[in-house]
Each structure stands twice: as structure tokens, then as C-alpha cells.
Short mmCIF file of N, CA and C in Angstrom, two decimals:
data_model
loop_
_atom_site.label_atom_id
_atom_site.label_comp_id
_atom_site.label_asym_id
_atom_site.label_seq_id
_atom_site.Cartn_x
_atom_site.Cartn_y
_atom_site.Cartn_z
N UNK T 1 -21.08 -35.70 13.26
CA UNK T 1 -19.87 -34.92 13.13
C UNK T 1 -19.64 -34.07 14.39
N UNK T 2 -20.73 -33.57 14.95
CA UNK T 2 -20.61 -32.75 16.15
C UNK T 2 -20.07 -33.57 17.31
N UNK T 3 -20.46 -34.83 17.38
CA UNK T 3 -19.95 -35.69 18.46
C UNK T 3 -18.45 -35.91 18.33
N UNK T 4 -17.95 -36.01 17.11
CA UNK T 4 -16.51 -36.23 16.89
C UNK T 4 -15.72 -34.97 17.24
N UNK T 5 -16.21 -33.83 16.79
CA UNK T 5 -15.46 -32.58 17.00
C UNK T 5 -15.47 -32.12 18.44
N UNK T 6 -16.49 -32.51 19.19
CA UNK T 6 -16.57 -32.07 20.59
C UNK T 6 -16.21 -33.16 21.59
N UNK T 7 -15.82 -34.33 21.12
CA UNK T 7 -15.46 -35.40 22.06
C UNK T 7 -14.10 -35.11 22.68
N UNK T 8 -13.85 -35.69 23.85
CA UNK T 8 -12.59 -35.46 24.54
C UNK T 8 -11.43 -36.16 23.85
N UNK T 9 -11.69 -37.25 23.19
CA UNK T 9 -10.61 -38.02 22.56
C UNK T 9 -10.23 -37.44 21.21
N UNK T 10 -11.21 -37.13 20.37
CA UNK T 10 -10.94 -36.69 19.00
C UNK T 10 -11.01 -35.18 18.82
N UNK T 11 -11.57 -34.45 19.76
CA UNK T 11 -11.80 -33.02 19.59
C UNK T 11 -10.53 -32.22 19.36
N UNK T 12 -9.56 -32.33 20.25
CA UNK T 12 -8.32 -31.55 20.11
C UNK T 12 -7.51 -31.94 18.87
N UNK T 13 -7.30 -33.24 18.60
CA UNK T 13 -6.55 -33.57 17.38
C UNK T 13 -7.24 -33.11 16.10
N UNK T 14 -8.57 -33.23 16.03
CA UNK T 14 -9.26 -32.78 14.83
C UNK T 14 -9.21 -31.27 14.68
N UNK T 15 -9.37 -30.55 15.77
CA UNK T 15 -9.28 -29.09 15.70
C UNK T 15 -7.87 -28.64 15.34
N UNK T 16 -6.85 -29.31 15.87
CA UNK T 16 -5.47 -28.99 15.48
C UNK T 16 -5.22 -29.30 14.02
N UNK T 17 -5.81 -30.38 13.52
CA UNK T 17 -5.68 -30.71 12.10
C UNK T 17 -6.34 -29.64 11.23
N UNK T 18 -7.53 -29.21 11.61
CA UNK T 18 -8.22 -28.16 10.86
C UNK T 18 -7.43 -26.86 10.91
N UNK T 19 -6.90 -26.51 12.08
CA UNK T 19 -6.09 -25.30 12.22
C UNK T 19 -4.84 -25.39 11.36
N UNK T 20 -4.22 -26.56 11.33
CA UNK T 20 -3.01 -26.75 10.52
C UNK T 20 -3.31 -26.60 9.04
N UNK T 21 -4.43 -27.13 8.60
CA UNK T 21 -4.81 -27.01 7.18
C UNK T 21 -5.07 -25.55 6.82
N UNK T 22 -5.77 -24.83 7.67
CA UNK T 22 -6.03 -23.41 7.42
C UNK T 22 -4.73 -22.62 7.40
N UNK T 23 -3.82 -22.92 8.32
CA UNK T 23 -2.52 -22.26 8.37
C UNK T 23 -1.72 -22.54 7.11
N UNK T 24 -1.73 -23.79 6.65
CA UNK T 24 -1.00 -24.17 5.43
C UNK T 24 -1.58 -23.45 4.21
N UNK T 25 -2.91 -23.39 4.11
CA UNK T 25 -3.55 -22.69 2.99
C UNK T 25 -3.18 -21.22 3.01
N UNK T 26 -3.11 -20.62 4.20
CA UNK T 26 -2.73 -19.21 4.32
C UNK T 26 -1.32 -18.97 3.82
N UNK T 27 -0.39 -19.83 4.20
CA UNK T 27 1.01 -19.66 3.79
C UNK T 27 1.17 -19.93 2.30
N UNK T 28 0.60 -21.01 1.81
CA UNK T 28 0.73 -21.35 0.39
C UNK T 28 0.00 -20.33 -0.48
N UNK T 29 -1.13 -19.84 -0.01
CA UNK T 29 -1.89 -18.86 -0.77
C UNK T 29 -1.19 -17.51 -0.86
N UNK T 30 -0.32 -17.22 0.09
CA UNK T 30 0.41 -15.95 0.08
C UNK T 30 1.53 -15.95 -0.95
N UNK T 31 1.93 -17.10 -1.46
CA UNK T 31 3.01 -17.16 -2.43
C UNK T 31 2.64 -16.51 -3.75
N UNK T 32 1.39 -16.61 -4.15
CA UNK T 32 0.96 -16.05 -5.44
C UNK T 32 1.06 -14.53 -5.44
N UNK T 33 0.41 -13.80 -4.50
CA UNK T 33 0.55 -12.35 -4.53
C UNK T 33 1.98 -11.89 -4.23
N UNK T 34 2.71 -12.65 -3.42
CA UNK T 34 4.09 -12.29 -3.11
C UNK T 34 4.96 -12.36 -4.36
N UNK T 35 4.80 -13.39 -5.15
CA UNK T 35 5.59 -13.48 -6.38
C UNK T 35 5.17 -12.42 -7.39
N UNK T 36 3.89 -12.06 -7.41
CA UNK T 36 3.45 -10.99 -8.31
C UNK T 36 4.07 -9.66 -7.90
N UNK T 37 4.10 -9.38 -6.59
CA UNK T 37 4.72 -8.14 -6.12
C UNK T 37 6.22 -8.12 -6.39
N UNK T 38 6.88 -9.26 -6.21
CA UNK T 38 8.31 -9.33 -6.47
C UNK T 38 8.60 -9.07 -7.94
N UNK T 39 7.80 -9.64 -8.82
CA UNK T 39 7.98 -9.40 -10.25
C UNK T 39 7.76 -7.93 -10.58
N UNK T 40 6.71 -7.36 -10.03
CA UNK T 40 6.39 -5.96 -10.31
C UNK T 40 7.46 -5.02 -9.79
N UNK T 41 7.87 -5.21 -8.55
CA UNK T 41 8.78 -4.25 -7.92
C UNK T 41 10.24 -4.48 -8.30
N UNK T 42 10.67 -5.73 -8.34
CA UNK T 42 12.08 -6.00 -8.58
C UNK T 42 12.40 -6.04 -10.06
N UNK T 43 11.64 -6.82 -10.82
CA UNK T 43 11.95 -6.96 -12.25
C UNK T 43 11.61 -5.70 -13.03
N UNK T 44 10.43 -5.16 -12.82
CA UNK T 44 9.99 -4.00 -13.60
C UNK T 44 10.34 -2.68 -12.92
N UNK T 45 10.10 -2.60 -11.62
CA UNK T 45 10.30 -1.34 -10.90
C UNK T 45 11.75 -0.92 -10.81
N UNK T 46 12.65 -1.87 -10.59
CA UNK T 46 14.06 -1.54 -10.45
C UNK T 46 14.62 -0.95 -11.74
N UNK T 47 14.31 -1.55 -12.87
CA UNK T 47 14.83 -1.03 -14.13
C UNK T 47 14.23 0.34 -14.45
N UNK T 48 12.97 0.55 -14.11
CA UNK T 48 12.35 1.85 -14.35
C UNK T 48 12.98 2.93 -13.47
N UNK T 49 13.21 2.61 -12.20
CA UNK T 49 13.83 3.58 -11.30
C UNK T 49 15.28 3.86 -11.68
N UNK T 50 15.98 2.83 -12.13
CA UNK T 50 17.36 3.02 -12.56
C UNK T 50 17.42 3.91 -13.80
N UNK T 51 16.53 3.69 -14.75
CA UNK T 51 16.46 4.54 -15.93
C UNK T 51 16.11 5.97 -15.58
N UNK T 52 15.21 6.16 -14.63
CA UNK T 52 14.85 7.50 -14.18
C UNK T 52 16.03 8.19 -13.53
N UNK T 53 16.78 7.46 -12.69
CA UNK T 53 17.94 8.03 -12.03
C UNK T 53 19.03 8.39 -13.03
N UNK T 54 19.23 7.53 -14.02
CA UNK T 54 20.23 7.84 -15.05
C UNK T 54 19.80 9.04 -15.88
N UNK T 55 18.51 9.15 -16.14
CA UNK T 55 17.99 10.29 -16.89
C UNK T 55 18.16 11.60 -16.14
N UNK T 56 18.14 11.55 -14.81
CA UNK T 56 18.33 12.75 -14.00
C UNK T 56 19.81 13.05 -13.78
N UNK T 57 20.68 12.15 -14.22
CA UNK T 57 22.11 12.38 -14.08
C UNK T 57 22.69 11.99 -12.74
N UNK T 58 22.00 11.14 -12.00
CA UNK T 58 22.51 10.69 -10.71
C UNK T 58 23.62 9.66 -10.92
N UNK T 59 24.63 9.66 -10.06
CA UNK T 59 25.71 8.68 -10.22
C UNK T 59 25.25 7.27 -9.85
N UNK T 60 25.82 6.29 -10.52
CA UNK T 60 25.50 4.89 -10.22
C UNK T 60 26.30 4.41 -9.03
N UNK T 61 25.69 3.61 -8.20
CA UNK T 61 26.36 3.01 -7.05
C UNK T 61 26.64 1.56 -7.40
N UNK T 62 27.87 1.13 -7.17
CA UNK T 62 28.24 -0.23 -7.56
C UNK T 62 27.64 -1.26 -6.69
#
């Protein structure tokens, strides 16, 4: 395996393939926490803040 990864012919393409896989895992893996934050902040947080603002008597903005 070391001969393949360090050879002049296969070294760069294999390293670029490994880098691409790691990059793809990073981007795809970020979707899970991102969707959790969006659900927490937009779905739950917005309605809670709106209710708090209405309770304080602040005017609604269209």
C-alpha cells in the first residue's frame, strides 16, 4: 500500500481521492447538526420569541 500511495503515477490521484472523500464526509456530516439547529432556532425559537414579544406588548412587524 505504501508503494501505491507514494508512487509518482498513483500517489497524487489517490491522495486527491482520499482528500475528496474526507471533504465529502465533512460536508455531508454537517447537514445533521445544521438541520438540528435550524429546527431548534427557527421552528421552536421563533415562536417562543414572538410569544415573548407579544407578551411584552411590542408591535408586530409585517
